[in-house]
Tab-separated table of N, CA and C in Angstrom:
chain	number	residue	atom	x	y	z
A	1	MET	N	-3.292	3.646	16.559
A	1	MET	CA	-1.851	3.527	16.631
A	1	MET	C	-1.223	4.869	16.278
A	2	LYS	N	-0.133	5.179	16.930
A	2	LYS	CA	0.570	6.429	16.676
A	2	LYS	C	1.477	6.300	15.457
A	3	PRO	N	1.642	7.392	14.718
A	3	PRO	CA	2.576	7.372	13.586
A	3	PRO	C	4.007	7.177	14.067
A	4	THR	N	4.814	6.590	13.224
A	4	THR	CA	6.224	6.384	13.549
A	4	THR	C	7.046	6.411	12.269
A	5	ILE	N	8.347	6.562	12.424
A	5	ILE	CA	9.266	6.487	11.294
A	5	ILE	C	9.955	5.126	11.348
A	6	ILE	N	9.967	4.444	10.221
A	6	ILE	CA	10.605	3.138	10.120
A	6	ILE	C	11.862	3.291	9.265
A	7	GLU	N	12.983	2.868	9.803
A	7	GLU	CA	14.265	2.973	9.103
A	7	GLU	C	14.581	1.715	8.292
A	8	LYS	N	13.978	0.584	8.645
A	8	LYS	CA	14.238	-0.673	7.945
A	8	LYS	C	13.456	-0.678	6.629
A	9	PRO	N	14.123	-0.948	5.500
A	9	PRO	CA	13.425	-0.924	4.206
A	9	PRO	C	12.267	-1.929	4.142
A	10	PHE	N	11.224	-1.530	3.435
A	10	PHE	CA	10.075	-2.394	3.173
A	10	PHE	C	10.215	-2.864	1.735
A	11	GLU	N	10.270	-4.188	1.548
A	11	GLU	CA	10.449	-4.738	0.208
A	11	GLU	C	9.480	-5.886	-0.016
A	12	LYS	N	8.855	-5.894	-1.188
A	12	LYS	CA	7.938	-6.968	-1.598
A	12	LYS	C	8.036	-7.138	-3.103
A	13	ARG	N	7.851	-8.353	-3.556
A	13	ARG	CA	7.710	-8.633	-4.991
A	13	ARG	C	6.223	-8.846	-5.229
A	14	LEU	N	5.638	-7.961	-6.015
A	14	LEU	CA	4.197	-7.979	-6.240
A	14	LEU	C	3.870	-8.212	-7.705
A	15	TYR	N	2.730	-8.847	-7.927
A	15	TYR	CA	2.168	-8.978	-9.266
A	15	TYR	C	0.831	-8.262	-9.268
A	16	GLY	N	0.621	-7.431	-10.290
A	16	GLY	CA	-0.617	-6.674	-10.331
A	16	GLY	C	-0.747	-5.871	-11.601
A	17	LEU	N	-1.512	-4.793	-11.497
A	17	LEU	CA	-1.799	-3.929	-12.637
A	17	LEU	C	-1.656	-2.468	-12.225
A	18	ALA	N	-1.280	-1.638	-13.183
A	18	ALA	CA	-1.092	-0.216	-12.928
A	18	ALA	C	-1.932	0.610	-13.885
A	19	ASP	N	-2.262	1.799	-13.434
A	19	ASP	CA	-2.981	2.740	-14.278
A	19	ASP	C	-2.860	4.126	-13.655
A	20	ALA	N	-3.147	5.122	-14.450
A	20	ALA	CA	-3.231	6.486	-13.945
A	20	ALA	C	-4.639	6.691	-13.401
A	21	PHE	N	-4.767	7.554	-12.423
A	21	PHE	CA	-6.093	7.897	-11.924
A	21	PHE	C	-6.190	9.405	-11.798
A	22	ASN	N	-7.405	9.875	-11.835
A	22	ASN	CA	-7.616	11.306	-11.803
A	22	ASN	C	-8.562	11.655	-10.662
A	23	GLY	N	-8.023	11.742	-9.453
A	23	GLY	CA	-8.802	12.195	-8.323
A	23	GLY	C	-9.449	11.117	-7.478
A	24	ASN	N	-9.783	9.963	-8.046
A	24	ASN	CA	-10.477	8.935	-7.278
A	24	ASN	C	-9.761	7.595	-7.440
A	25	ALA	N	-8.868	7.310	-6.492
A	25	ALA	CA	-8.095	6.066	-6.563
A	25	ALA	C	-8.993	4.838	-6.463
A	26	TRP	N	-10.076	4.918	-5.682
A	26	TRP	CA	-10.975	3.764	-5.535
A	26	TRP	C	-11.626	3.398	-6.859
A	27	ALA	N	-12.009	4.389	-7.634
A	27	ALA	CA	-12.669	4.118	-8.916
A	27	ALA	C	-11.721	3.428	-9.889
A	28	THR	N	-10.432	3.703	-9.790
A	28	THR	CA	-9.435	3.055	-10.642
A	28	THR	C	-8.954	1.747	-10.025
A	29	GLY	N	-8.586	1.786	-8.745
A	29	GLY	CA	-7.990	0.637	-8.079
A	29	GLY	C	-8.923	-0.534	-7.867
A	30	GLY	N	-10.193	-0.262	-7.572
A	30	GLY	CA	-11.150	-1.347	-7.339
A	30	GLY	C	-11.269	-2.296	-8.526
A	31	PRO	N	-11.573	-1.787	-9.726
A	31	PRO	CA	-11.652	-2.661	-10.899
A	31	PRO	C	-10.318	-3.340	-11.233
A	32	LEU	N	-9.197	-2.629	-11.029
A	32	LEU	CA	-7.896	-3.260	-11.267
A	32	LEU	C	-7.676	-4.427	-10.308
A	33	MET	N	-8.024	-4.215	-9.029
A	33	MET	CA	-7.840	-5.271	-8.030
A	33	MET	C	-8.709	-6.474	-8.366
A	34	ASP	N	-9.927	-6.234	-8.877
A	34	ASP	CA	-10.802	-7.337	-9.304
A	34	ASP	C	-10.125	-8.152	-10.408
A	35	LYS	N	-9.477	-7.483	-11.356
A	35	LYS	CA	-8.776	-8.181	-12.441
A	35	LYS	C	-7.590	-8.983	-11.904
A	36	VAL	N	-6.869	-8.403	-10.958
A	36	VAL	CA	-5.732	-9.116	-10.359
A	36	VAL	C	-6.212	-10.395	-9.687
A	37	TRP	N	-7.257	-10.286	-8.847
A	37	TRP	CA	-7.753	-11.460	-8.134
A	37	TRP	C	-8.356	-12.485	-9.095
A	38	SER	N	-8.961	-12.029	-10.181
A	38	SER	CA	-9.489	-12.952	-11.177
A	38	SER	C	-8.361	-13.790	-11.770
A	39	ASP	N	-7.234	-13.146	-12.099
A	39	ASP	CA	-6.091	-13.872	-12.647
A	39	ASP	C	-5.512	-14.835	-11.613
A	40	VAL	N	-5.349	-14.372	-10.392
A	40	VAL	CA	-4.762	-15.210	-9.334
A	40	VAL	C	-5.620	-16.459	-9.114
A	41	LYS	N	-6.928	-16.265	-8.994
A	41	LYS	CA	-7.826	-17.394	-8.704
A	41	LYS	C	-8.007	-18.323	-9.906
A	42	SER	N	-8.166	-17.753	-11.098
A	42	SER	CA	-8.427	-18.594	-12.266
A	42	SER	C	-7.218	-19.432	-12.663
A	43	ASN	N	-6.031	-19.022	-12.245
A	43	ASN	CA	-4.820	-19.761	-12.570
A	43	ASN	C	-4.306	-20.583	-11.386
A	44	GLY	N	-5.114	-20.701	-10.340
A	44	GLY	CA	-4.763	-21.530	-9.194
A	44	GLY	C	-3.531	-21.064	-8.433
A	45	ARG	N	-3.260	-19.776	-8.490
A	45	ARG	CA	-2.095	-19.251	-7.782
A	45	ARG	C	-2.415	-19.082	-6.300
A	46	THR	N	-1.402	-19.212	-5.463
A	46	THR	CA	-1.585	-18.947	-4.036
A	46	THR	C	-0.946	-17.606	-3.705
A	47	SER	N	-1.533	-16.920	-2.753
A	47	SER	CA	-1.014	-15.616	-2.340
A	47	SER	C	-1.229	-15.465	-0.839
A	48	THR	N	-0.749	-14.347	-0.323
A	48	THR	CA	-0.944	-14.045	1.099
A	48	THR	C	-2.367	-13.568	1.377
A	49	GLY	N	-3.110	-13.180	0.337
A	49	GLY	CA	-4.449	-12.636	0.528
A	49	GLY	C	-4.452	-11.156	0.868
A	50	ILE	N	-3.285	-10.553	0.853
A	50	ILE	CA	-3.144	-9.129	1.185
A	50	ILE	C	-3.117	-8.317	-0.106
A	51	ASN	N	-3.840	-7.198	-0.121
A	51	ASN	CA	-3.866	-6.277	-1.257
A	51	ASN	C	-2.898	-5.129	-0.996
A	52	TYR	N	-2.077	-4.817	-1.978
A	52	TYR	CA	-1.126	-3.713	-1.890
A	52	TYR	C	-1.505	-2.671	-2.931
A	53	TRP	N	-1.660	-1.424	-2.487
A	53	TRP	CA	-1.942	-0.314	-3.386
A	53	TRP	C	-0.760	0.646	-3.285
A	54	TYR	N	0.036	0.708	-4.356
A	54	TYR	CA	1.264	1.498	-4.373
A	54	TYR	C	1.060	2.740	-5.231
A	55	TYR	N	1.265	3.893	-4.624
A	55	TYR	CA	1.126	5.178	-5.307
A	55	TYR	C	2.527	5.710	-5.606
A	56	ASP	N	2.875	5.776	-6.878
A	56	ASP	CA	4.178	6.276	-7.282
A	56	ASP	C	3.971	7.664	-7.867
A	57	GLY	N	3.862	8.640	-7.002
A	57	GLY	CA	3.534	9.992	-7.427
A	57	GLY	C	2.044	10.244	-7.233
A	58	PRO	N	1.607	11.428	-7.548
A	58	PRO	CA	0.234	11.814	-7.225
A	58	PRO	C	-0.863	11.170	-8.077
A	59	ARG	N	-0.542	10.606	-9.236
A	59	ARG	CA	-1.599	10.094	-10.114
A	59	ARG	C	-1.298	8.724	-10.715
A	60	SER	N	-0.348	7.998	-10.148
A	60	SER	CA	0.017	6.688	-10.671
A	60	SER	C	-0.236	5.620	-9.597
A	61	LEU	N	-1.034	4.613	-9.930
A	61	LEU	CA	-1.437	3.590	-8.967
A	61	LEU	C	-1.124	2.201	-9.502
A	62	PHE	N	-0.473	1.386	-8.674
A	62	PHE	CA	-0.245	-0.033	-8.940
A	62	PHE	C	-0.945	-0.803	-7.836
A	63	VAL	N	-1.815	-1.740	-8.201
A	63	VAL	CA	-2.454	-2.606	-7.209
A	63	VAL	C	-1.991	-4.034	-7.459
A	64	GLY	N	-1.670	-4.745	-6.392
A	64	GLY	CA	-1.155	-6.087	-6.598
A	64	GLY	C	-1.179	-6.940	-5.353
A	65	VAL	N	-0.683	-8.161	-5.532
A	65	VAL	CA	-0.619	-9.151	-4.465
A	65	VAL	C	0.750	-9.831	-4.510
A	66	GLU	N	1.090	-10.453	-3.402
A	66	GLU	CA	2.282	-11.282	-3.329
A	66	GLU	C	1.891	-12.697	-3.750
A	67	VAL	N	2.512	-13.205	-4.800
A	67	VAL	CA	2.258	-14.573	-5.250
A	67	VAL	C	3.281	-15.469	-4.554
A	68	LEU	N	2.791	-16.483	-3.845
A	68	LEU	CA	3.668	-17.313	-3.022
A	68	LEU	C	4.396	-18.405	-3.786
A	69	GLU	N	3.762	-18.925	-4.811
A	69	GLU	CA	4.378	-20.029	-5.542
A	69	GLU	C	5.496	-19.531	-6.439
A	70	MET	N	6.477	-20.366	-6.647
A	70	MET	CA	7.546	-20.043	-7.591
A	70	MET	C	7.103	-20.514	-8.973
A	71	GLY	N	7.763	-20.054	-9.975
A	71	GLY	CA	7.406	-20.441	-11.329
A	71	GLY	C	7.334	-19.228	-12.217
A	72	PRO	N	6.800	-19.404	-13.432
A	72	PRO	CA	6.757	-18.277	-14.362
A	72	PRO	C	5.828	-17.169	-13.861
A	73	ALA	N	6.171	-15.970	-14.228
A	73	ALA	CA	5.360	-14.814	-13.828
A	73	ALA	C	3.981	-14.909	-14.457
A	74	PRO	N	2.966	-14.486	-13.735
A	74	PRO	CA	1.626	-14.450	-14.323
A	74	PRO	C	1.620	-13.552	-15.564
A	75	ALA	N	1.247	-14.112	-16.707
A	75	ALA	CA	1.334	-13.401	-17.983
A	75	ALA	C	0.465	-12.147	-18.029
A	76	ALA	N	-0.695	-12.195	-17.402
A	76	ALA	CA	-1.615	-11.064	-17.482
A	76	ALA	C	-1.279	-9.963	-16.476
A	77	LEU	N	-0.320	-10.222	-15.596
A	77	LEU	CA	-0.011	-9.269	-14.538
A	77	LEU	C	1.402	-8.726	-14.688
A	78	ASP	N	1.586	-7.501	-14.218
A	78	ASP	CA	2.895	-6.860	-14.240
A	78	ASP	C	3.634	-7.153	-12.941
A	79	LEU	N	4.943	-7.164	-12.999
A	79	LEU	CA	5.794	-7.370	-11.831
A	79	LEU	C	6.231	-6.022	-11.275
A	80	LEU	N	6.178	-5.883	-9.960
A	80	LEU	CA	6.720	-4.700	-9.290
A	80	LEU	C	7.565	-5.172	-8.121
A	81	ASP	N	8.860	-4.871	-8.176
A	81	ASP	CA	9.728	-5.089	-7.020
A	81	ASP	C	9.689	-3.800	-6.212
A	82	LEU	N	8.881	-3.813	-5.184
A	82	LEU	CA	8.607	-2.623	-4.380
A	82	LEU	C	9.694	-2.430	-3.329
A	83	HIS	N	10.157	-1.208	-3.212
A	83	HIS	CA	11.156	-0.870	-2.195
A	83	HIS	C	10.853	0.517	-1.646
A	84	LEU	N	10.609	0.593	-0.355
A	84	LEU	CA	10.528	1.874	0.350
A	84	LEU	C	11.655	1.853	1.377
A	85	GLY	N	12.615	2.763	1.247
A	85	GLY	CA	13.764	2.768	2.144
A	85	GLY	C	13.411	3.220	3.543
A	86	ARG	N	13.078	4.451	3.680
A	86	ARG	CA	12.707	5.050	4.964
A	86	ARG	C	11.292	5.569	4.808
A	87	TYR	N	10.445	5.306	5.779
A	87	TYR	CA	9.052	5.695	5.596
A	87	TYR	C	8.351	5.985	6.920
A	88	ALA	N	7.324	6.819	6.802
A	88	ALA	CA	6.419	7.068	7.919
A	88	ALA	C	5.343	5.996	7.869
A	89	TYR	N	4.933	5.518	9.040
A	89	TYR	CA	4.002	4.383	9.120
A	89	TYR	C	2.867	4.702	10.088
A	90	LEU	N	1.667	4.291	9.681
A	90	LEU	CA	0.500	4.395	10.557
A	90	LEU	C	-0.449	3.254	10.227
A	91	LYS	N	-0.938	2.579	11.245
A	91	LYS	CA	-1.969	1.559	11.047
A	91	LYS	C	-3.318	2.202	11.354
A	92	HIS	N	-4.158	2.259	10.336
A	92	HIS	CA	-5.501	2.831	10.477
A	92	HIS	C	-6.491	1.703	10.755
A	93	VAL	N	-7.217	1.822	11.845
A	93	VAL	CA	-8.282	0.878	12.167
A	93	VAL	C	-9.576	1.684	12.206
A	94	GLY	N	-10.463	1.391	11.274
A	94	GLY	CA	-11.711	2.140	11.176
A	94	GLY	C	-12.223	2.096	9.754
A	95	SER	N	-13.255	2.840	9.515
A	95	SER	CA	-13.883	2.815	8.200
A	95	SER	C	-12.945	3.383	7.138
A	96	TYR	N	-13.143	2.916	5.907
A	96	TYR	CA	-12.358	3.456	4.800
A	96	TYR	C	-12.652	4.943	4.617
A	97	ALA	N	-13.871	5.356	4.925
A	97	ALA	CA	-14.256	6.761	4.792
A	97	ALA	C	-13.438	7.659	5.727
A	98	SER	N	-12.931	7.104	6.822
A	98	SER	CA	-12.164	7.917	7.775
A	98	SER	C	-10.655	7.880	7.505
A	99	MET	N	-10.253	7.278	6.393
A	99	MET	CA	-8.820	7.222	6.083
A	99	MET	C	-8.225	8.594	5.802
A	100	ARG	N	-9.017	9.540	5.314
A	100	ARG	CA	-8.509	10.891	5.056
A	100	ARG	C	-7.931	11.481	6.339
A	101	ALA	N	-8.603	11.273	7.470
A	101	ALA	CA	-8.112	11.786	8.751
A	101	ALA	C	-6.789	11.115	9.126
A	102	ALA	N	-6.655	9.823	8.840
A	102	ALA	CA	-5.403	9.110	9.126
A	102	ALA	C	-4.266	9.692	8.282
A	103	TYR	N	-4.544	9.967	7.009
A	103	TYR	CA	-3.537	10.587	6.155
A	103	TYR	C	-3.163	11.980	6.662
A	104	ASP	N	-4.153	12.744	7.118
A	104	ASP	CA	-3.874	14.070	7.667
A	104	ASP	C	-2.971	13.962	8.894
A	105	ASP	N	-3.253	12.994	9.795
A	105	ASP	CA	-2.422	12.780	10.985
A	105	ASP	C	-0.997	12.422	10.593
A	106	LEU	N	-0.858	11.526	9.613
A	106	LEU	CA	0.465	11.094	9.184
A	106	LEU	C	1.219	12.238	8.507
A	107	SER	N	0.534	13.042	7.721
A	107	SER	CA	1.165	14.200	7.075
A	107	SER	C	1.661	15.214	8.104
A	108	ARG	N	0.852	15.467	9.146
A	108	ARG	CA	1.267	16.374	10.220
A	108	ARG	C	2.505	15.823	10.933
A	109	PHE	N	2.487	14.522	11.193
A	109	PHE	CA	3.619	13.872	11.856
A	109	PHE	C	4.888	14.016	11.017
A	110	ILE	N	4.786	13.821	9.720
A	110	ILE	CA	5.941	13.963	8.825
A	110	ILE	C	6.477	15.388	8.900
A	111	GLN	N	5.581	16.355	8.840
A	111	GLN	CA	5.989	17.761	8.886
A	111	GLN	C	6.641	18.106	10.228
A	112	LEU	N	6.046	17.665	11.335
A	112	LEU	CA	6.595	17.946	12.667
A	112	LEU	C	7.929	17.237	12.898
A	113	SER	N	8.180	16.176	12.159
A	113	SER	CA	9.454	15.447	12.257
A	113	SER	C	10.517	16.038	11.335
A	114	CYS	N	10.192	17.168	10.698
A	114	CYS	CA	11.109	17.853	9.775
A	114	CYS	C	11.529	16.957	8.616
A	115	LEU	N	10.581	16.158	8.117
A	115	LEU	CA	10.829	15.263	7.000
A	115	LEU	C	10.097	15.766	5.769
A	116	ILE	N	10.477	15.208	4.619
A	116	ILE	CA	9.849	15.535	3.346
A	116	ILE	C	9.375	14.239	2.720
A	117	ARG	N	8.157	14.249	2.182
A	117	ARG	CA	7.659	13.071	1.466
A	117	ARG	C	8.530	12.806	0.250
A	118	SER	N	8.829	11.519	0.027
A	118	SER	CA	9.671	11.165	-1.121
A	118	SER	C	8.854	10.961	-2.388
A	119	GLY	N	7.551	10.948	-2.279
A	119	GLY	CA	6.690	10.793	-3.452
A	119	GLY	C	5.950	9.480	-3.494
A	120	ALA	N	6.552	8.398	-3.018
A	120	ALA	CA	5.907	7.087	-3.066
A	120	ALA	C	5.190	6.786	-1.758
A	121	SER	N	4.050	6.091	-1.866
A	121	SER	CA	3.336	5.655	-0.671
A	121	SER	C	2.643	4.329	-0.955
A	122	LEU	N	2.218	3.675	0.109
A	122	LEU	CA	1.661	2.339	0.006
A	122	LEU	C	0.533	2.172	1.010
A	123	GLU	N	-0.536	1.518	0.573
A	123	GLU	CA	-1.621	1.092	1.464
A	123	GLU	C	-1.670	-0.429	1.418
A	124	ILE	N	-1.765	-1.048	2.590
A	124	ILE	CA	-1.806	-2.504	2.684
A	124	ILE	C	-3.141	-2.891	3.289
A	125	TYR	N	-3.950	-3.611	2.513
A	125	TYR	CA	-5.297	-4.021	2.909
A	125	TYR	C	-5.353	-5.542	3.075
A	126	GLY	N	-6.315	-6.001	3.878
A	126	GLY	CA	-6.569	-7.435	3.938
A	126	GLY	C	-6.366	-8.060	5.294
A	127	HIS	N	-6.283	-7.264	6.314
A	127	HIS	CA	-6.101	-7.785	7.666
A	127	HIS	C	-7.471	-8.022	8.299
A	128	ASP	N	-8.267	-8.861	7.684
A	128	ASP	CA	-9.649	-9.098	8.097
A	128	ASP	C	-9.699	-9.847	9.426
A	129	LYS	N	-10.366	-9.256	10.387
A	129	LYS	CA	-10.507	-9.869	11.705
A	129	LYS	C	-11.868	-10.549	11.876
A	130	GLY	N	-12.640	-10.631	10.791
A	130	GLY	CA	-13.923	-11.312	10.861
A	130	GLY	C	-15.097	-10.360	10.789
A	131	PRO	N	-16.309	-10.927	10.719
A	131	PRO	CA	-17.530	-10.114	10.606
A	131	PRO	C	-17.671	-9.126	11.766
A	132	GLY	N	-18.057	-7.916	11.415
A	132	GLY	CA	-18.301	-6.890	12.425
A	132	GLY	C	-17.060	-6.159	12.895
A	133	SER	N	-15.879	-6.569	12.448
A	133	SER	CA	-14.657	-5.885	12.865
A	133	SER	C	-14.362	-4.707	11.945
A	134	ASP	N	-13.649	-3.741	12.474
A	134	ASP	CA	-13.254	-2.589	11.670
A	134	ASP	C	-12.139	-2.981	10.712
A	135	PRO	N	-12.165	-2.439	9.499
A	135	PRO	CA	-11.060	-2.686	8.566
A	135	PRO	C	-9.749	-2.132	9.125
A	136	GLU	N	-8.647	-2.773	8.762
A	136	GLU	CA	-7.317	-2.303	9.121
A	136	GLU	C	-6.537	-2.050	7.842
A	137	VAL	N	-5.927	-0.888	7.757
A	137	VAL	CA	-5.113	-0.522	6.605
A	137	VAL	C	-3.802	0.047	7.122
A	138	GLU	N	-2.702	-0.516	6.659
A	138	GLU	CA	-1.396	0.027	6.984
A	138	GLU	C	-1.040	1.056	5.918
A	139	ILE	N	-0.601	2.234	6.352
A	139	ILE	CA	-0.241	3.319	5.446
A	139	ILE	C	1.248	3.599	5.610
A	140	LEU	N	1.986	3.549	4.512
A	140	LEU	CA	3.418	3.815	4.499
A	140	LEU	C	3.670	4.942	3.512
A	141	ILE	N	4.380	5.963	3.939
A	141	ILE	CA	4.720	7.093	3.071
A	141	ILE	C	6.230	7.273	3.098
A	142	GLY	N	6.866	7.155	1.933
A	142	GLY	CA	8.311	7.356	1.850
A	142	GLY	C	8.701	8.753	2.273
A	143	VAL	N	9.789	8.854	3.046
A	143	VAL	CA	10.267	10.156	3.534
A	143	VAL	C	11.772	10.256	3.365
A	144	ARG	N	12.248	11.503	3.397
A	144	ARG	CA	13.684	11.762	3.363
A	144	ARG	C	13.962	13.012	4.186
A	145	GLY	N	15.247	13.184	4.549
A	145	GLY	CA	15.679	14.367	5.288
A	145	GLY	C	15.321	14.299	6.746
A	146	GLY	N	15.415	15.451	7.409
A	146	GLY	CA	15.003	15.573	8.804
A	146	GLY	C	15.924	14.921	9.795
A	147	ARG	N	15.421	14.858	11.003
A	147	ARG	CA	16.191	14.244	12.098
A	147	ARG	C	15.660	12.839	12.352
A	148	ILE	N	16.457	12.035	12.982
A	148	ILE	CA	16.035	10.670	13.302
A	148	ILE	C	15.540	10.621	14.717
């Protein structure tokens, strides 16, 4: 899929966990995501099954899920009302190892569009198409400035 700029805000209410990471988001995010899913499943909560990894700056990571049921907030999880106003978007279909190339493509697109990264970005995981299919990850990077 080709990169594009989305003008419609992206908003989600997520429950999850946050931590700082130093160079390897997978090493931090993977164990956090396991804790999130443990809480969701052990408390009988329902969700969309989609994993959200929100990067608020270069070293801050929040991983979470959308909880579908109403009621009290999960005590062990933090609440994040996520809002990205204007953002660059790319759907990556392929191995997780090849995501660096997708980020490079999206970064080039942002630069060629005369835009500036706003600092926040989001990865959306969980679009499983079944055994043998390539993973799909939606990448959203907040942007400002430039032309429309």
